[in-house]
Short mmCIF file of C-alpha atoms in Angstrom, two decimals:
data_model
loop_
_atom_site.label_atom_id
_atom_site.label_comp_id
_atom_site.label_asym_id
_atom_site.label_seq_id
_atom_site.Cartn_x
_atom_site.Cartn_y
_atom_site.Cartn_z
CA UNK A 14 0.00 0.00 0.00
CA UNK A 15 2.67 2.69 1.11
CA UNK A 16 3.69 2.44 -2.84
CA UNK A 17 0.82 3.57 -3.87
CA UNK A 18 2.26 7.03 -2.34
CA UNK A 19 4.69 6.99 -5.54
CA UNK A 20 1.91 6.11 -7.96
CA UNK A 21 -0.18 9.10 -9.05
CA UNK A 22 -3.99 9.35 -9.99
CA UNK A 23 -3.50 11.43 -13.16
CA UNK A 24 -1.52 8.66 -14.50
CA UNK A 25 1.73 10.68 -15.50
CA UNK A 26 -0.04 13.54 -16.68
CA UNK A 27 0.79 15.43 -14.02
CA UNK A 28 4.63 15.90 -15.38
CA UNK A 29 2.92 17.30 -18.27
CA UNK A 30 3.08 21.26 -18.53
CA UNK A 31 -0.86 21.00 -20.00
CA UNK A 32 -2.38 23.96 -17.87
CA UNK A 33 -5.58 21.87 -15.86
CA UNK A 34 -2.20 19.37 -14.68
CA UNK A 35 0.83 21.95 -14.53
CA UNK A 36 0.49 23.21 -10.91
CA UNK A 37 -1.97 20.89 -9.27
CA UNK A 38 -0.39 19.01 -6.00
CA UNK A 39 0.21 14.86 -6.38
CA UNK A 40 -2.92 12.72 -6.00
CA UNK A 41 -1.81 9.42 -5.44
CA UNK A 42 -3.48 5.80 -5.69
CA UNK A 43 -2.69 5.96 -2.17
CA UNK A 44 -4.77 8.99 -1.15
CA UNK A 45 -7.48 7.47 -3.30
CA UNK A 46 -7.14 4.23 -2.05
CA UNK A 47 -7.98 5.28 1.46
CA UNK A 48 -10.62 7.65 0.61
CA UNK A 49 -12.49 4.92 -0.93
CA UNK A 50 -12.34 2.78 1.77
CA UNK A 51 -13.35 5.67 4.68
CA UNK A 52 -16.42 6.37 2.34
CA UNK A 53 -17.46 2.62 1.90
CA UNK A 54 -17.18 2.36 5.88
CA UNK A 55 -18.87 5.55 6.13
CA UNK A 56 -22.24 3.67 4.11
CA UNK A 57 -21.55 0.63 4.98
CA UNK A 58 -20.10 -0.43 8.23
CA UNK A 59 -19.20 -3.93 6.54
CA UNK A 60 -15.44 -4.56 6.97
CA UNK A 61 -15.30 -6.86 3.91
CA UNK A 62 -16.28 -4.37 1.71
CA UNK A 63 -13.87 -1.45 3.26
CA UNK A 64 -10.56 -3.78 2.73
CA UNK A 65 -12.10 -4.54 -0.95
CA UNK A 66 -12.23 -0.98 -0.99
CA UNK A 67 -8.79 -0.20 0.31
CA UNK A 68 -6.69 -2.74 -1.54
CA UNK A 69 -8.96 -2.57 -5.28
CA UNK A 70 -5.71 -0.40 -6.43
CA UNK A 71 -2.70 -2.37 -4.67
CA UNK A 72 -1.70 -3.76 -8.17
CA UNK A 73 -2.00 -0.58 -10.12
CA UNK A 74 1.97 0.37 -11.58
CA UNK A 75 3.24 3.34 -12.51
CA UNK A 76 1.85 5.80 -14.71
CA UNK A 77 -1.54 3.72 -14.27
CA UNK A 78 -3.90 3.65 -16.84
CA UNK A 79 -0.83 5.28 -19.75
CA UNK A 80 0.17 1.35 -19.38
CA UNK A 81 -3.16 -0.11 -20.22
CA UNK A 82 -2.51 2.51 -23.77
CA UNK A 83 0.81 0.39 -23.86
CA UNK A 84 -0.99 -2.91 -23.51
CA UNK A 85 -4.13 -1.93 -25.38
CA UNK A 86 -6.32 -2.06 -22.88
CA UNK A 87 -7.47 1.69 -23.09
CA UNK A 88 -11.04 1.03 -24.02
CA UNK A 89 -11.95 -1.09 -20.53
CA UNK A 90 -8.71 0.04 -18.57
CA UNK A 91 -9.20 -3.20 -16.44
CA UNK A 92 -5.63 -4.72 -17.00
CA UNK A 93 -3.78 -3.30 -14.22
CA UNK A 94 -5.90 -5.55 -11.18
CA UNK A 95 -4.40 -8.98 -12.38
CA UNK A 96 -1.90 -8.75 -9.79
CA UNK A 97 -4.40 -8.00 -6.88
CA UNK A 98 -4.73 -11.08 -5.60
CA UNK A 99 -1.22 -12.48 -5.91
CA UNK A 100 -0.07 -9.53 -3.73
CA UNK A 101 -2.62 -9.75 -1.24
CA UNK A 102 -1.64 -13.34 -1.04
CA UNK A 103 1.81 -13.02 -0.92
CA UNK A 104 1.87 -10.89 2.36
CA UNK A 105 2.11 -12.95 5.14
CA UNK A 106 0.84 -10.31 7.46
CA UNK A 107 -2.32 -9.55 6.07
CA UNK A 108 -2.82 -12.98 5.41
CA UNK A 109 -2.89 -13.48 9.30
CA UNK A 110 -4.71 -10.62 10.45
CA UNK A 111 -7.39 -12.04 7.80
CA UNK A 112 -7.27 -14.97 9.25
CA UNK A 113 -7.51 -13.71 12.86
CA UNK A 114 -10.86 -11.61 12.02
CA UNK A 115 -12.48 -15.17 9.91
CA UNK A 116 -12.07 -13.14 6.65
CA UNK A 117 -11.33 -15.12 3.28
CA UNK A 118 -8.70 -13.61 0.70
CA UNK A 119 -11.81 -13.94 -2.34
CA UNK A 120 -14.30 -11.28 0.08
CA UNK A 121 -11.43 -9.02 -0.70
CA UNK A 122 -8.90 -9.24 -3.73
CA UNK A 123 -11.75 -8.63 -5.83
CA UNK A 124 -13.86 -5.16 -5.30
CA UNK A 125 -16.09 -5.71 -8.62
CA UNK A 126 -18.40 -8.45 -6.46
CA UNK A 127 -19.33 -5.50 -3.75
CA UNK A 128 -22.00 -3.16 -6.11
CA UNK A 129 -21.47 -0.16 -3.64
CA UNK A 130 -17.69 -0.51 -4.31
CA UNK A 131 -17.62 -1.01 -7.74
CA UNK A 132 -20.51 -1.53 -10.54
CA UNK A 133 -20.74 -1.00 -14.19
CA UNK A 134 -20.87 2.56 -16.37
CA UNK A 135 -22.44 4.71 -15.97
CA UNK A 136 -23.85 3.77 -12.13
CA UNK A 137 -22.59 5.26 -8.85
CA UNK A 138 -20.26 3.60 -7.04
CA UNK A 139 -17.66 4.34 -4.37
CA UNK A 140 -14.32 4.87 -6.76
CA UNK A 141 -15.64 6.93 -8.79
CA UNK A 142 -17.43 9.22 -6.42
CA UNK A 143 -13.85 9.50 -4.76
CA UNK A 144 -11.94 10.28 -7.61
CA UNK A 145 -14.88 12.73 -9.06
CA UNK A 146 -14.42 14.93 -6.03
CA UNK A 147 -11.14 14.87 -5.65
CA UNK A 148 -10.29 15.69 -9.24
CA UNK A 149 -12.86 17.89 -9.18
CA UNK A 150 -11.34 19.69 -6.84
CA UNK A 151 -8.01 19.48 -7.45
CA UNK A 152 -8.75 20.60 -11.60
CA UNK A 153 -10.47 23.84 -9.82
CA UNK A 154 -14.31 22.69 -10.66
CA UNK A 155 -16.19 22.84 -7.57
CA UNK A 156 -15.48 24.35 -4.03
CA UNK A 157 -14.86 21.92 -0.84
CA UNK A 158 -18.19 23.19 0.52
CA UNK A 159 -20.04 21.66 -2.82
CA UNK A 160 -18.76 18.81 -2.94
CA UNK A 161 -18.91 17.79 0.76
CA UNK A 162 -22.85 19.08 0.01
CA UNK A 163 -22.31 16.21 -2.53
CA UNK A 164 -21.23 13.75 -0.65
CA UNK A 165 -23.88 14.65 2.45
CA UNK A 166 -26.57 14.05 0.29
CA UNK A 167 -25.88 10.67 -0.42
CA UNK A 168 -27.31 7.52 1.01
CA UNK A 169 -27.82 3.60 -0.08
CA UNK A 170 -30.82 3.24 -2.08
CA UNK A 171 -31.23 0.22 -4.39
CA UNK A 172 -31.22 1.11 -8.42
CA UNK A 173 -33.64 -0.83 -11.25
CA UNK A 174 -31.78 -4.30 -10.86
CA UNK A 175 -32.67 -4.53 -6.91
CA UNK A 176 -28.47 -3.77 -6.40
CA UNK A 177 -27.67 -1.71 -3.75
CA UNK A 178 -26.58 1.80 -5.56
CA UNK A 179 -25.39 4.84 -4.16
CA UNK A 180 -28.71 7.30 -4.27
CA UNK A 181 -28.65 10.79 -4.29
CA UNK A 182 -31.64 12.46 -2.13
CA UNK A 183 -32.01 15.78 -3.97
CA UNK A 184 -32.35 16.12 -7.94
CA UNK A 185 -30.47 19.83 -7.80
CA UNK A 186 -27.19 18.62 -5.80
CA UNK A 187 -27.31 14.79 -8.56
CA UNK A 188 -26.82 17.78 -11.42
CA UNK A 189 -24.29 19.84 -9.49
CA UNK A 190 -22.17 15.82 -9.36
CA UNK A 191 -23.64 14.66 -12.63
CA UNK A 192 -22.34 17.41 -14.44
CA UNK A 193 -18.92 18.17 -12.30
CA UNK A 194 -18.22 14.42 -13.69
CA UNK A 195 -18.58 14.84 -16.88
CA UNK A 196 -16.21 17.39 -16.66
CA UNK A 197 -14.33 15.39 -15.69
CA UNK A 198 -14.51 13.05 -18.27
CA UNK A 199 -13.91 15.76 -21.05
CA UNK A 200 -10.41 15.61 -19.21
CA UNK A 201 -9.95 12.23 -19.60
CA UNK A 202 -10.73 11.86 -22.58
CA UNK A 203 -9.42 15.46 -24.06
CA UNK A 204 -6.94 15.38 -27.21
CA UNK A 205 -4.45 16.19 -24.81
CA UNK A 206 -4.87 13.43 -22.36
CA UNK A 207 -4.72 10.98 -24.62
CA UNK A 208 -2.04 11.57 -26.71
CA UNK A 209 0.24 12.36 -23.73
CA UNK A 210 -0.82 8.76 -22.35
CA UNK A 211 -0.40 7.44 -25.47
CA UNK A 212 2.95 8.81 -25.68
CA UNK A 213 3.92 8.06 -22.20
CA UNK A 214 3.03 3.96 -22.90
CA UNK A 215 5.31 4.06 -26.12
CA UNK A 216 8.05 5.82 -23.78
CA UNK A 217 7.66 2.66 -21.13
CA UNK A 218 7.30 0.24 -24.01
CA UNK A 219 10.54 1.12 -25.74
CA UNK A 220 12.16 1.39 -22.25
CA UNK A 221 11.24 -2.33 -21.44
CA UNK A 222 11.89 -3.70 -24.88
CA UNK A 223 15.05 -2.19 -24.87
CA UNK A 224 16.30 -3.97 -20.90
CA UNK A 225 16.24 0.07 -19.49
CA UNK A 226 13.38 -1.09 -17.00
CA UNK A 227 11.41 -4.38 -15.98
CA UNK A 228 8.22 -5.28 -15.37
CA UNK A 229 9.10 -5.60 -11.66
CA UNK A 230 9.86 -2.24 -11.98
CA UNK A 231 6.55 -1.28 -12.86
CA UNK A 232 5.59 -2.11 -9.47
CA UNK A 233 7.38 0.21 -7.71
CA UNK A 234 7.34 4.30 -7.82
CA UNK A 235 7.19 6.37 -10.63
CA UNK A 236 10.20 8.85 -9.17
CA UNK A 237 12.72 5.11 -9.59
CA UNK A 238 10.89 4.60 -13.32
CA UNK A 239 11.51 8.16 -14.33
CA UNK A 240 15.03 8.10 -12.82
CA UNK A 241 16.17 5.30 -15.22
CA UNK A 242 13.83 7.06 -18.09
CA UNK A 243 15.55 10.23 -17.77
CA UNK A 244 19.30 7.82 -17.38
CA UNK A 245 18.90 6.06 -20.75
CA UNK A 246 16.37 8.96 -22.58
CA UNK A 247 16.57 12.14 -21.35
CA UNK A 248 15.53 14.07 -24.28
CA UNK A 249 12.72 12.09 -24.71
CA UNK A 250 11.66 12.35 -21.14
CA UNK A 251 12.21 16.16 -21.74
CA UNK A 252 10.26 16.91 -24.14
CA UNK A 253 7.56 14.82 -22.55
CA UNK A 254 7.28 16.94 -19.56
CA UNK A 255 7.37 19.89 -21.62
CA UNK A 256 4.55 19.24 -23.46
CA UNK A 257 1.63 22.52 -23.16
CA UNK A 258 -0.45 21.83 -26.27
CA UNK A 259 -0.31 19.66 -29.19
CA UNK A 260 0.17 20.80 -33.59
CA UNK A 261 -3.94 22.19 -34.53
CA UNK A 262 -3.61 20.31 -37.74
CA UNK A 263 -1.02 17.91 -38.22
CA UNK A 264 -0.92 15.81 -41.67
CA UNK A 265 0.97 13.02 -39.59
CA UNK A 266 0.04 11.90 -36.05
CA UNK A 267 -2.07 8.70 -34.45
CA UNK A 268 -6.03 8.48 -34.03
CA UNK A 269 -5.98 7.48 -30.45
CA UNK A 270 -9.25 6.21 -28.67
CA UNK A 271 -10.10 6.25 -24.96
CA UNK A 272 -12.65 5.23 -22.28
CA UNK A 273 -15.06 7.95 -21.63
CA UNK A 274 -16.20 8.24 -18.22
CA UNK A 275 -19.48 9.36 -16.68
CA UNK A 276 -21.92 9.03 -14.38
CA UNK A 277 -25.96 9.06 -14.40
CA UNK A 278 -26.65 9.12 -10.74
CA UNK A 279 -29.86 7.66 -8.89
CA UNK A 280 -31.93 9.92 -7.83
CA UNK A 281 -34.14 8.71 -4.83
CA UNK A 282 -34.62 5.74 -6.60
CA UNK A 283 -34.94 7.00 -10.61
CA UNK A 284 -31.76 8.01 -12.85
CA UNK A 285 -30.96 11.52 -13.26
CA UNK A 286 -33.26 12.77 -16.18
CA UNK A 287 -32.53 16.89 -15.88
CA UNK A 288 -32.94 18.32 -19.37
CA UNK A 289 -29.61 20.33 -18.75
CA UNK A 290 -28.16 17.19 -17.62
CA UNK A 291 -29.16 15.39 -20.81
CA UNK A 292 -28.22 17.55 -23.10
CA UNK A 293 -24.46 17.98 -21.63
CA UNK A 294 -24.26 13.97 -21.98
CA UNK A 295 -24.84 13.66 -25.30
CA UNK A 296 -22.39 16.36 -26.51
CA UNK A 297 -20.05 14.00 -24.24
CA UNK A 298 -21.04 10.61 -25.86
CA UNK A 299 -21.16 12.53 -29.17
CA UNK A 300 -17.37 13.59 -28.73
CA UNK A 301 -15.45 11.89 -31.36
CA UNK A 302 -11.87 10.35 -31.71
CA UNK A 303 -11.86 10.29 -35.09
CA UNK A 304 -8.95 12.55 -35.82
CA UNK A 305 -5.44 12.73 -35.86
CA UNK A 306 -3.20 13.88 -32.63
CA UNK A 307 0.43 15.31 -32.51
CA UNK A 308 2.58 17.46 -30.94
CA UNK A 309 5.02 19.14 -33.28
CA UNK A 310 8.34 17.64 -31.84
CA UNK A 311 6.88 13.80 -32.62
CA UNK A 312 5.14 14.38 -36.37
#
């Protein structure tokens, strides 16, 4: 867990000099990681579901989701958990103390079986109302005072399948979220986000292809990756961070897709059906990939 400090949220686009990353402070897996956990106790009291909670990101490397673009996995982004359970396992301490309190490894290596914890697109659960406020936050979208009003107004309802759902109680402050995640989203998903992920993976790629790093290396900080990056290329590395905005209309360059990422939440017991609401989504799902990305030192 205490690696997670070295593994950042904003999956290495924070060394980017893009201006909604250039001066924000380092949101780690870690932070998150804990977060999620507090706020599962918090509405659920089920200790289970909390340690699902707190370990869902123990096998997430470096650079996070940029090495699901190197693996192709950046349409479901899912890759990086395979590891959870071998970690868990391997840790003899845990393994007692789980032991001690009657609690199998499977309750907890695998935060996808707990709906409050984890569900499918575009639901509610508890990681992505953590990192939704937090990077809300942190990219300057909402006050603390709004999004602790967020979080207030939130209770355990049940959605259309009988699951247990996070449920908002109050239609005006499920806009305020619904729409501060979709901005969200626009940032995952912007040109610039996902050609500096993009660029990041083929970085990593060459580096392991070429002995510089190992996938055991992967697994530990980013500041020890970026050390032997900026050892073997630091030109490249350079003109990575240095990257503020990419070429308006190159002729060369790579059509890169990417998850997109919302949320419609429940709203005491019916999804979020707000005509402003609406109308932001579908420009979102309407956003298209289907153009070419570059910056103008990699045409």
């Amino acid at each position: 867990m205490k690696r997670l400090q070295g593994v950042g949220m904003n999956c290495g686009m924070n060394y980017t000099q893009f201006p909604i990353f250039k001066n924000i402070p380092f949101y780690s897996r870690y932070q998150h990681s804990l977060g999620c956990a507090i706020a599962t106790y918090h509405f659920t009291h089920d200790k289970r579901q909390t340690l699902a909670s707190l370990f869902h990101d123990v096998a997430t490397p470096v650079f996070a989701h940029t090495i699901d673009f190197m693996t192709g996995d950046y349409l479901h982004q899912e890759a990086t958990e395979k590891n959870t359970t071998t970690l868990l396992q391997n840790d003899a301490i845990l393994m007692a103390l789980l032991e001690r309190d009657h609690i199998k490894l499977s309750q907890i290596d695998n935060y996808h079986i707990y709906p409050i914890c984890d569900n499918k697109t575009p639901r509610l659960s508890i990681d992505r109302l953590e990192y939704t406020l937090d990077n809300a936050y942190y990219y300057g979208f909402a006050s603390p005072g709004t999004l602790q009003a967020c979080f207030d107004d939130l209770y355990v309802g049940h959605n259309e399948d009988g699951e247990k759902e996070l449920t908002f109680a109050h239609e005006d402050i499920a806009l305020t979220f619904a729409l501060l995640a979709l901005q969200c989203g626009h940032v995952y998903m912007s040109d610039n986000d996902r050609y500096s992920m993009d660029r990041l993976g083929r970085l990593t790629k060459k580096a392991l292809e070429e002995g510089i790093i190992t996938m055991k290396d992967l697994y530990t900080t980013e500041d020890l990756v970026i050390a032997k990056l900026k050892d073997a290329y630091l030109k490249e590395w350079q003109d990575f961070t240095h990257l503020d905005h990419l070429d308006d209309h190159p002729t060369n360059g790579r059509m890169i897709v990417s998850k997109k990422r919302y949320i419609i939440p429940l709203v005491d017991g019916s999804r979020l059906n707000h005509p402003r609401f609406l109308e932001a989504l579908e420009a979102f799902q309407n956003f298209s990939f289907d153009h070419l990305l570059a910056a103008e030192d990699d045409l």
